[in-house]
Amino acid sequence: VPLQAGDRLVFKTHKNELLEIKKFIGVTFDTEENNLSAAITTRETRIAEGMIGPTSYFIGKKPSELRIRRRYGCYIIAIHRDKQNITKNFD
């Protein structure tokens, strides 16, 4: 399933990896309104939902092509698009 702008991804990862994804990949997180750095204050594993922005590197790529687990220690555990969950094996 190639990703599209506006897809909502649910990640399982650590704070630092979320900050890297936000900075370099073009994914925004719901907690940004409340400052992502302050909202996630520990190194514990977190679940966070992010949206793929219109200029994101993720657009058109399959999750398995992104190697985010290797690069960021991060797992995509769900994808939501157009009011529906994508349930195919997307990893």
PDB file of N, CA and C in Angstrom:
ATOM      1  N   VAL A   1       0.856  -1.182   0.000  1.00  0.00           N
ATOM      2  CA  VAL A   1       0.000   0.000   0.000  1.00  0.00           C
ATOM      3  C   VAL A   1       0.897   1.239   0.000  1.00  0.00           C
ATOM      4  N   PRO A   2       1.049   1.931  -1.121  1.00  0.00           N
ATOM      5  CA  PRO A   2       1.827   3.171  -1.121  1.00  0.00           C
ATOM      6  C   PRO A   2       1.135   4.240  -0.268  1.00  0.00           C
ATOM      7  N   LEU A   3       1.913   4.975   0.471  1.00  0.00           N
ATOM      8  CA  LEU A   3       1.368   5.998   1.360  1.00  0.00           C
ATOM      9  C   LEU A   3       1.004   7.255   0.578  1.00  0.00           C
ATOM     10  N   GLN A   4       0.030   8.004   1.123  1.00  0.00           N
ATOM     11  CA  GLN A   4      -0.441   9.232   0.497  1.00  0.00           C
ATOM     12  C   GLN A   4      -0.420  10.367   1.509  1.00  0.00           C
ATOM     13  N   ALA A   5      -0.355  11.603   1.000  1.00  0.00           N
ATOM     14  CA  ALA A   5      -0.470  12.768   1.885  1.00  0.00           C
ATOM     15  C   ALA A   5      -1.812  12.677   2.603  1.00  0.00           C
ATOM     16  N   GLY A   6      -1.802  12.980   3.869  1.00  0.00           N
ATOM     17  CA  GLY A   6      -3.008  12.923   4.677  1.00  0.00           C
ATOM     18  C   GLY A   6      -3.229  11.606   5.376  1.00  0.00           C
ATOM     19  N   ASP A   7      -2.492  10.541   4.989  1.00  0.00           N
ATOM     20  CA  ASP A   7      -2.599   9.283   5.715  1.00  0.00           C
ATOM     21  C   ASP A   7      -2.190   9.526   7.160  1.00  0.00           C
ATOM     22  N   ARG A   8      -2.889   8.869   8.064  1.00  0.00           N
ATOM     23  CA  ARG A   8      -2.549   8.952   9.478  1.00  0.00           C
ATOM     24  C   ARG A   8      -1.884   7.632   9.858  1.00  0.00           C
ATOM     25  N   LEU A   9      -0.689   7.730  10.383  1.00  0.00           N
ATOM     26  CA  LEU A   9       0.089   6.555  10.784  1.00  0.00           C
ATOM     27  C   LEU A   9       0.158   6.500  12.295  1.00  0.00           C
ATOM     28  N   VAL A  10       0.014   5.319  12.853  1.00  0.00           N
ATOM     29  CA  VAL A  10       0.189   5.127  14.289  1.00  0.00           C
ATOM     30  C   VAL A  10       1.524   4.439  14.474  1.00  0.00           C
ATOM     31  N   PHE A  11       2.420   5.102  15.209  1.00  0.00           N
ATOM     32  CA  PHE A  11       3.776   4.620  15.438  1.00  0.00           C
ATOM     33  C   PHE A  11       3.932   4.096  16.852  1.00  0.00           C
ATOM     34  N   LYS A  12       4.783   3.102  17.010  1.00  0.00           N
ATOM     35  CA  LYS A  12       5.242   2.657  18.323  1.00  0.00           C
ATOM     36  C   LYS A  12       6.734   2.903  18.343  1.00  0.00           C
ATOM     37  N   THR A  13       7.191   3.777  19.226  1.00  0.00           N
ATOM     38  CA  THR A  13       8.602   4.156  19.219  1.00  0.00           C
ATOM     39  C   THR A  13       8.972   4.935  20.477  1.00  0.00           C
ATOM     40  N   HIS A  14      10.158   5.517  20.460  1.00  0.00           N
ATOM     41  CA  HIS A  14      10.650   6.360  21.543  1.00  0.00           C
ATOM     42  C   HIS A  14      10.564   7.829  21.136  1.00  0.00           C
ATOM     43  N   LYS A  15      10.607   8.702  22.108  1.00  0.00           N
ATOM     44  CA  LYS A  15      10.510  10.149  21.890  1.00  0.00           C
ATOM     45  C   LYS A  15      11.498  10.648  20.836  1.00  0.00           C
ATOM     46  N   ASN A  16      12.751  10.303  20.970  1.00  0.00           N
ATOM     47  CA  ASN A  16      13.774  10.825  20.060  1.00  0.00           C
ATOM     48  C   ASN A  16      13.505  10.454  18.613  1.00  0.00           C
ATOM     49  N   GLU A  17      12.997   9.241  18.398  1.00  0.00           N
ATOM     50  CA  GLU A  17      12.693   8.817  17.037  1.00  0.00           C
ATOM     51  C   GLU A  17      11.523   9.613  16.469  1.00  0.00           C
ATOM     52  N   LEU A  18      10.516   9.920  17.291  1.00  0.00           N
ATOM     53  CA  LEU A  18       9.399  10.751  16.828  1.00  0.00           C
ATOM     54  C   LEU A  18       9.886  12.132  16.410  1.00  0.00           C
ATOM     55  N   LEU A  19      10.806  12.677  17.185  1.00  0.00           N
ATOM     56  CA  LEU A  19      11.342  13.999  16.851  1.00  0.00           C
ATOM     57  C   LEU A  19      12.125  13.960  15.548  1.00  0.00           C
ATOM     58  N   GLU A  20      12.882  12.872  15.311  1.00  0.00           N
ATOM     59  CA  GLU A  20      13.619  12.724  14.057  1.00  0.00           C
ATOM     60  C   GLU A  20      12.671  12.603  12.867  1.00  0.00           C
ATOM     61  N   ILE A  21      11.625  11.804  13.020  1.00  0.00           N
ATOM     62  CA  ILE A  21      10.651  11.632  11.941  1.00  0.00           C
ATOM     63  C   ILE A  21       9.975  12.963  11.633  1.00  0.00           C
ATOM     64  N   LYS A  22       9.625  13.708  12.657  1.00  0.00           N
ATOM     65  CA  LYS A  22       8.995  15.012  12.467  1.00  0.00           C
ATOM     66  C   LYS A  22       9.929  15.950  11.710  1.00  0.00           C
ATOM     67  N   LYS A  23      11.185  15.969  12.098  1.00  0.00           N
ATOM     68  CA  LYS A  23      12.148  16.907  11.533  1.00  0.00           C
ATOM     69  C   LYS A  23      12.530  16.583  10.090  1.00  0.00           C
ATOM     70  N   PHE A  24      12.777  15.312   9.790  1.00  0.00           N
ATOM     71  CA  PHE A  24      13.367  14.951   8.501  1.00  0.00           C
ATOM     72  C   PHE A  24      12.409  14.346   7.478  1.00  0.00           C
ATOM     73  N   ILE A  25      11.275  13.827   7.907  1.00  0.00           N
ATOM     74  CA  ILE A  25      10.447  13.041   7.003  1.00  0.00           C
ATOM     75  C   ILE A  25       9.166  13.756   6.592  1.00  0.00           C
ATOM     76  N   GLY A  26       8.709  14.751   7.309  1.00  0.00           N
ATOM     77  CA  GLY A  26       7.492  15.455   6.920  1.00  0.00           C
ATOM     78  C   GLY A  26       6.235  14.818   7.468  1.00  0.00           C
ATOM     79  N   VAL A  27       6.304  14.339   8.702  1.00  0.00           N
ATOM     80  CA  VAL A  27       5.136  13.798   9.389  1.00  0.00           C
ATOM     81  C   VAL A  27       4.846  14.713  10.570  1.00  0.00           C
ATOM     82  N   THR A  28       3.598  15.125  10.708  1.00  0.00           N
ATOM     83  CA  THR A  28       3.212  15.962  11.839  1.00  0.00           C
ATOM     84  C   THR A  28       2.451  15.115  12.852  1.00  0.00           C
ATOM     85  N   PHE A  29       2.541  15.492  14.115  1.00  0.00           N
ATOM     86  CA  PHE A  29       1.922  14.725  15.188  1.00  0.00           C
ATOM     87  C   PHE A  29       0.859  15.548  15.891  1.00  0.00           C
ATOM     88  N   ASP A  30      -0.198  14.862  16.353  1.00  0.00           N
ATOM     89  CA  ASP A  30      -1.306  15.532  17.029  1.00  0.00           C
ATOM     90  C   ASP A  30      -0.836  16.360  18.215  1.00  0.00           C
ATOM     91  N   THR A  31       0.223  15.944  18.869  1.00  0.00           N
ATOM     92  CA  THR A  31       0.692  16.640  20.061  1.00  0.00           C
ATOM     93  C   THR A  31       1.471  17.907  19.738  1.00  0.00           C
ATOM     94  N   GLU A  32       1.675  18.226  18.454  1.00  0.00           N
ATOM     95  CA  GLU A  32       2.466  19.402  18.106  1.00  0.00           C
ATOM     96  C   GLU A  32       1.864  20.693  18.635  1.00  0.00           C
ATOM     97  N   GLU A  33       0.545  20.765  18.696  1.00  0.00           N
ATOM     98  CA  GLU A  33      -0.078  21.969  19.224  1.00  0.00           C
ATOM     99  C   GLU A  33       0.364  22.209  20.660  1.00  0.00           C
ATOM    100  N   ASN A  34       0.696  21.134  21.365  1.00  0.00           N
ATOM    101  CA  ASN A  34       1.134  21.228  22.757  1.00  0.00           C
ATOM    102  C   ASN A  34       2.631  21.011  22.894  1.00  0.00           C
ATOM    103  N   ASN A  35       3.385  21.136  21.788  1.00  0.00           N
ATOM    104  CA  ASN A  35       4.833  20.981  21.756  1.00  0.00           C
ATOM    105  C   ASN A  35       5.231  19.521  21.968  1.00  0.00           C
ATOM    106  N   LEU A  36       5.562  18.863  20.887  1.00  0.00           N
ATOM    107  CA  LEU A  36       5.908  17.443  20.920  1.00  0.00           C
ATOM    108  C   LEU A  36       7.018  17.142  21.920  1.00  0.00           C
ATOM    109  N   SER A  37       8.032  17.986  21.990  1.00  0.00           N
ATOM    110  CA  SER A  37       9.141  17.737  22.917  1.00  0.00           C
ATOM    111  C   SER A  37       8.671  17.720  24.362  1.00  0.00           C
ATOM    112  N   ALA A  38       7.785  18.622  24.705  1.00  0.00           N
ATOM    113  CA  ALA A  38       7.289  18.684  26.075  1.00  0.00           C
ATOM    114  C   ALA A  38       6.265  17.599  26.348  1.00  0.00           C
ATOM    115  N   ALA A  39       5.485  17.239  25.342  1.00  0.00           N
ATOM    116  CA  ALA A  39       4.421  16.264  25.531  1.00  0.00           C
ATOM    117  C   ALA A  39       4.971  14.866  25.777  1.00  0.00           C
ATOM    118  N   ILE A  40       6.102  14.560  25.208  1.00  0.00           N
ATOM    119  CA  ILE A  40       6.714  13.244  25.369  1.00  0.00           C
ATOM    120  C   ILE A  40       8.010  13.460  26.130  1.00  0.00           C
ATOM    121  N   THR A  41       8.002  13.140  27.399  1.00  0.00           N
ATOM    122  CA  THR A  41       9.103  13.568  28.256  1.00  0.00           C
ATOM    123  C   THR A  41      10.053  12.467  28.698  1.00  0.00           C
ATOM    124  N   THR A  42       9.783  11.212  28.325  1.00  0.00           N
ATOM    125  CA  THR A  42      10.665  10.137  28.775  1.00  0.00           C
ATOM    126  C   THR A  42      11.155   9.313  27.598  1.00  0.00           C
ATOM    127  N   ARG A  43      12.043   8.407  27.868  1.00  0.00           N
ATOM    128  CA  ARG A  43      12.591   7.517  26.839  1.00  0.00           C
ATOM    129  C   ARG A  43      11.750   6.240  26.734  1.00  0.00           C
ATOM    130  N   GLU A  44      10.632   6.170  27.421  1.00  0.00           N
ATOM    131  CA  GLU A  44       9.773   4.997  27.362  1.00  0.00           C
ATOM    132  C   GLU A  44       9.145   4.861  25.978  1.00  0.00           C
ATOM    133  N   THR A  45       8.738   3.645  25.658  1.00  0.00           N
ATOM    134  CA  THR A  45       8.047   3.416  24.394  1.00  0.00           C
ATOM    135  C   THR A  45       6.720   4.150  24.417  1.00  0.00           C
ATOM    136  N   ARG A  46       6.394   4.772  23.292  1.00  0.00           N
ATOM    137  CA  ARG A  46       5.170   5.550  23.161  1.00  0.00           C
ATOM    138  C   ARG A  46       4.405   5.142  21.918  1.00  0.00           C
ATOM    139  N   ILE A  47       3.124   5.383  21.956  1.00  0.00           N
ATOM    140  CA  ILE A  47       2.273   5.259  20.775  1.00  0.00           C
ATOM    141  C   ILE A  47       1.912   6.683  20.378  1.00  0.00           C
ATOM    142  N   ALA A  48       2.126   7.037  19.119  1.00  0.00           N
ATOM    143  CA  ALA A  48       1.828   8.375  18.636  1.00  0.00           C
ATOM    144  C   ALA A  48       1.243   8.283  17.237  1.00  0.00           C
ATOM    145  N   GLU A  49       0.313   9.181  16.952  1.00  0.00           N
ATOM    146  CA  GLU A  49      -0.295   9.231  15.627  1.00  0.00           C
ATOM    147  C   GLU A  49       0.236  10.437  14.890  1.00  0.00           C
ATOM    148  N   GLY A  50       0.684  10.230  13.668  1.00  0.00           N
ATOM    149  CA  GLY A  50       1.197  11.325  12.853  1.00  0.00           C
ATOM    150  C   GLY A  50       0.535  11.337  11.495  1.00  0.00           C
ATOM    151  N   MET A  51       0.484  12.506  10.881  1.00  0.00           N
ATOM    152  CA  MET A  51      -0.107  12.633   9.552  1.00  0.00           C
ATOM    153  C   MET A  51       0.974  12.942   8.537  1.00  0.00           C
ATOM    154  N   ILE A  52       0.909  12.276   7.399  1.00  0.00           N
ATOM    155  CA  ILE A  52       1.864  12.508   6.323  1.00  0.00           C
ATOM    156  C   ILE A  52       1.523  13.837   5.657  1.00  0.00           C
ATOM    157  N   GLY A  53       2.492  14.740   5.647  1.00  0.00           N
ATOM    158  CA  GLY A  53       2.304  16.057   5.046  1.00  0.00           C
ATOM    159  C   GLY A  53       2.398  16.012   3.532  1.00  0.00           C
ATOM    160  N   PRO A  54       1.980  17.085   2.862  1.00  0.00           N
ATOM    161  CA  PRO A  54       1.924  17.111   1.402  1.00  0.00           C
ATOM    162  C   PRO A  54       3.285  17.028   0.713  1.00  0.00           C
ATOM    163  N   THR A  55       4.365  17.286   1.420  1.00  0.00           N
ATOM    164  CA  THR A  55       5.700  17.207   0.816  1.00  0.00           C
ATOM    165  C   THR A  55       6.561  16.119   1.463  1.00  0.00           C
ATOM    166  N   SER A  56       5.941  15.211   2.186  1.00  0.00           N
ATOM    167  CA  SER A  56       6.670  14.179   2.911  1.00  0.00           C
ATOM    168  C   SER A  56       7.406  13.217   1.992  1.00  0.00           C
ATOM    169  N   TYR A  57       8.551  12.799   2.438  1.00  0.00           N
ATOM    170  CA  TYR A  57       9.349  11.763   1.771  1.00  0.00           C
ATOM    171  C   TYR A  57       8.574  10.442   1.697  1.00  0.00           C
ATOM    172  N   PHE A  58       7.630  10.224   2.611  1.00  0.00           N
ATOM    173  CA  PHE A  58       6.873   8.975   2.664  1.00  0.00           C
ATOM    174  C   PHE A  58       5.920   8.790   1.487  1.00  0.00           C
ATOM    175  N   ILE A  59       5.495   9.869   0.837  1.00  0.00           N
ATOM    176  CA  ILE A  59       4.464   9.791  -0.200  1.00  0.00           C
ATOM    177  C   ILE A  59       4.910   8.879  -1.339  1.00  0.00           C
ATOM    178  N   GLY A  60       4.023   7.955  -1.699  1.00  0.00           N
ATOM    179  CA  GLY A  60       4.276   7.038  -2.800  1.00  0.00           C
ATOM    180  C   GLY A  60       5.112   5.825  -2.446  1.00  0.00           C
ATOM    181  N   LYS A  61       5.577   5.761  -1.217  1.00  0.00           N
ATOM    182  CA  LYS A  61       6.413   4.640  -0.794  1.00  0.00           C
ATOM    183  C   LYS A  61       5.599   3.679   0.069  1.00  0.00           C
ATOM    184  N   LYS A  62       5.950   2.416  -0.003  1.00  0.00           N
ATOM    185  CA  LYS A  62       5.353   1.411   0.866  1.00  0.00           C
ATOM    186  C   LYS A  62       6.078   1.468   2.203  1.00  0.00           C
ATOM    187  N   PRO A  63       5.376   1.228   3.312  1.00  0.00           N
ATOM    188  CA  PRO A  63       6.049   1.259   4.614  1.00  0.00           C
ATOM    189  C   PRO A  63       7.300   0.399   4.673  1.00  0.00           C
ATOM    190  N   SER A  64       7.281  -0.760   4.013  1.00  0.00           N
ATOM    191  CA  SER A  64       8.459  -1.639   4.051  1.00  0.00           C
ATOM    192  C   SER A  64       9.662  -1.027   3.332  1.00  0.00           C
ATOM    193  N   GLU A  65       9.431  -0.138   2.377  1.00  0.00           N
ATOM    194  CA  GLU A  65      10.526   0.515   1.654  1.00  0.00           C
ATOM    195  C   GLU A  65      11.203   1.605   2.482  1.00  0.00           C
ATOM    196  N   LEU A  66      10.525   2.089   3.486  1.00  0.00           N
ATOM    197  CA  LEU A  66      11.030   3.218   4.271  1.00  0.00           C
ATOM    198  C   LEU A  66      12.105   2.827   5.278  1.00  0.00           C
ATOM    199  N   ARG A  67      12.127   1.575   5.660  1.00  0.00           N
ATOM    200  CA  ARG A  67      13.104   1.073   6.638  1.00  0.00           C
ATOM    201  C   ARG A  67      13.104   1.890   7.928  1.00  0.00           C
ATOM    202  N   ILE A  68      11.927   2.340   8.342  1.00  0.00           N
ATOM    203  CA  ILE A  68      11.891   3.175   9.545  1.00  0.00           C
ATOM    204  C   ILE A  68      12.206   2.388  10.804  1.00  0.00           C
ATOM    205  N   ARG A  69      11.958   1.100  10.778  1.00  0.00           N
ATOM    206  CA  ARG A  69      12.325   0.287  11.946  1.00  0.00           C
ATOM    207  C   ARG A  69      13.830   0.294  12.118  1.00  0.00           C
ATOM    208  N   ARG A  70      14.567   0.140  11.017  1.00  0.00           N
ATOM    209  CA  ARG A  70      16.027   0.127  11.077  1.00  0.00           C
ATOM    210  C   ARG A  70      16.582   1.526  11.354  1.00  0.00           C
ATOM    211  N   ARG A  71      16.044   2.543  10.674  1.00  0.00           N
ATOM    212  CA  ARG A  71      16.563   3.908  10.810  1.00  0.00           C
ATOM    213  C   ARG A  71      16.200   4.572  12.125  1.00  0.00           C
ATOM    214  N   TYR A  72      14.967   4.333  12.601  1.00  0.00           N
ATOM    215  CA  TYR A  72      14.477   5.070  13.765  1.00  0.00           C
ATOM    216  C   TYR A  72      14.052   4.182  14.928  1.00  0.00           C
ATOM    217  N   GLY A  73      14.123   2.870  14.783  1.00  0.00           N
ATOM    218  CA  GLY A  73      13.657   1.985  15.842  1.00  0.00           C
ATOM    219  C   GLY A  73      12.164   2.125  16.049  1.00  0.00           C
ATOM    220  N   CYS A  74      11.444   2.385  14.980  1.00  0.00           N
ATOM    221  CA  CYS A  74      10.041   2.761  15.028  1.00  0.00           C
ATOM    222  C   CYS A  74       9.195   1.761  14.252  1.00  0.00           C
ATOM    223  N   TYR A  75       8.019   1.494  14.726  1.00  0.00           N
ATOM    224  CA  TYR A  75       7.107   0.580  14.063  1.00  0.00           C
ATOM    225  C   TYR A  75       5.829   1.315  13.673  1.00  0.00           C
ATOM    226  N   ILE A  76       5.359   1.105  12.451  1.00  0.00           N
ATOM    227  CA  ILE A  76       4.020   1.567  12.086  1.00  0.00           C
ATOM    228  C   ILE A  76       3.088   0.433  12.469  1.00  0.00           C
ATOM    229  N   ILE A  77       2.123   0.722  13.327  1.00  0.00           N
ATOM    230  CA  ILE A  77       1.207  -0.331  13.760  1.00  0.00           C
ATOM    231  C   ILE A  77      -0.192  -0.156  13.178  1.00  0.00           C
ATOM    232  N   ALA A  78      -0.446   0.968  12.500  1.00  0.00           N
ATOM    233  CA  ALA A  78      -1.746   1.176  11.856  1.00  0.00           C
ATOM    234  C   ALA A  78      -1.638   2.292  10.829  1.00  0.00           C
ATOM    235  N   ILE A  79      -2.479   2.205   9.797  1.00  0.00           N
ATOM    236  CA  ILE A  79      -2.612   3.264   8.803  1.00  0.00           C
ATOM    237  C   ILE A  79      -4.097   3.552   8.656  1.00  0.00           C
ATOM    238  N   HIS A  80      -4.445   4.838   8.667  1.00  0.00           N
ATOM    239  CA  HIS A  80      -5.836   5.259   8.512  1.00  0.00           C
ATOM    240  C   HIS A  80      -5.903   6.232   7.343  1.00  0.00           C
ATOM    241  N   ARG A  81      -6.810   5.955   6.376  1.00  0.00           N
ATOM    242  CA  ARG A  81      -6.948   6.800   5.193  1.00  0.00           C
ATOM    243  C   ARG A  81      -8.424   6.934   4.850  1.00  0.00           C
ATOM    244  N   ASP A  82      -8.845   8.158   4.621  1.00  0.00           N
ATOM    245  CA  ASP A  82     -10.217   8.411   4.166  1.00  0.00           C
ATOM    246  C   ASP A  82     -11.264   7.673   4.988  1.00  0.00           C
ATOM    247  N   LYS A  83     -11.212   7.845   6.284  1.00  0.00           N
ATOM    248  CA  LYS A  83     -12.193   7.283   7.219  1.00  0.00           C
ATOM    249  C   LYS A  83     -12.211   5.759   7.267  1.00  0.00           C
ATOM    250  N   GLN A  84     -11.124   5.124   6.833  1.00  0.00           N
ATOM    251  CA  GLN A  84     -11.055   3.678   6.948  1.00  0.00           C
ATOM    252  C   GLN A  84      -9.642   3.241   7.332  1.00  0.00           C
ATOM    253  N   ASN A  85      -9.573   2.119   8.013  1.00  0.00           N
ATOM    254  CA  ASN A  85      -8.286   1.547   8.375  1.00  0.00           C
ATOM    255  C   ASN A  85      -7.808   0.646   7.251  1.00  0.00           C
ATOM    256  N   ILE A  86      -6.520   0.716   6.970  1.00  0.00           N
ATOM    257  CA  ILE A  86      -5.918  -0.180   5.977  1.00  0.00           C
ATOM    258  C   ILE A  86      -5.448  -1.393   6.746  1.00  0.00           C
ATOM    259  N   THR A  87      -5.988  -2.533   6.389  1.00  0.00           N
ATOM    260  CA  THR A  87      -5.747  -3.733   7.193  1.00  0.00           C
ATOM    261  C   THR A  87      -4.811  -4.731   6.525  1.00  0.00           C
ATOM    262  N   LYS A  88      -4.387  -4.456   5.301  1.00  0.00           N
ATOM    263  CA  LYS A  88      -3.431  -5.360   4.644  1.00  0.00           C
ATOM    264  C   LYS A  88      -2.115  -5.351   5.403  1.00  0.00           C
ATOM    265  N   ASN A  89      -1.314  -6.351   5.163  1.00  0.00           N
ATOM    266  CA  ASN A  89       0.018  -6.376   5.754  1.00  0.00           C
ATOM    267  C   ASN A  89       0.832  -5.261   5.098  1.00  0.00           C
ATOM    268  N   PHE A  90       1.055  -4.179   5.801  1.00  0.00           N
ATOM    269  CA  PHE A  90       1.709  -3.011   5.227  1.00  0.00           C
ATOM    270  C   PHE A  90       3.153  -2.878   5.639  1.00  0.00           C
ATOM    271  N   ASP A  91       3.692  -3.822   6.363  1.00  0.00           N
ATOM    272  CA  ASP A  91       5.085  -3.710   6.790  1.00  0.00           C
ATOM    273  C   ASP A  91       6.012  -4.385   5.831  1.00  0.00           C
TER     274      ASP A  91
END
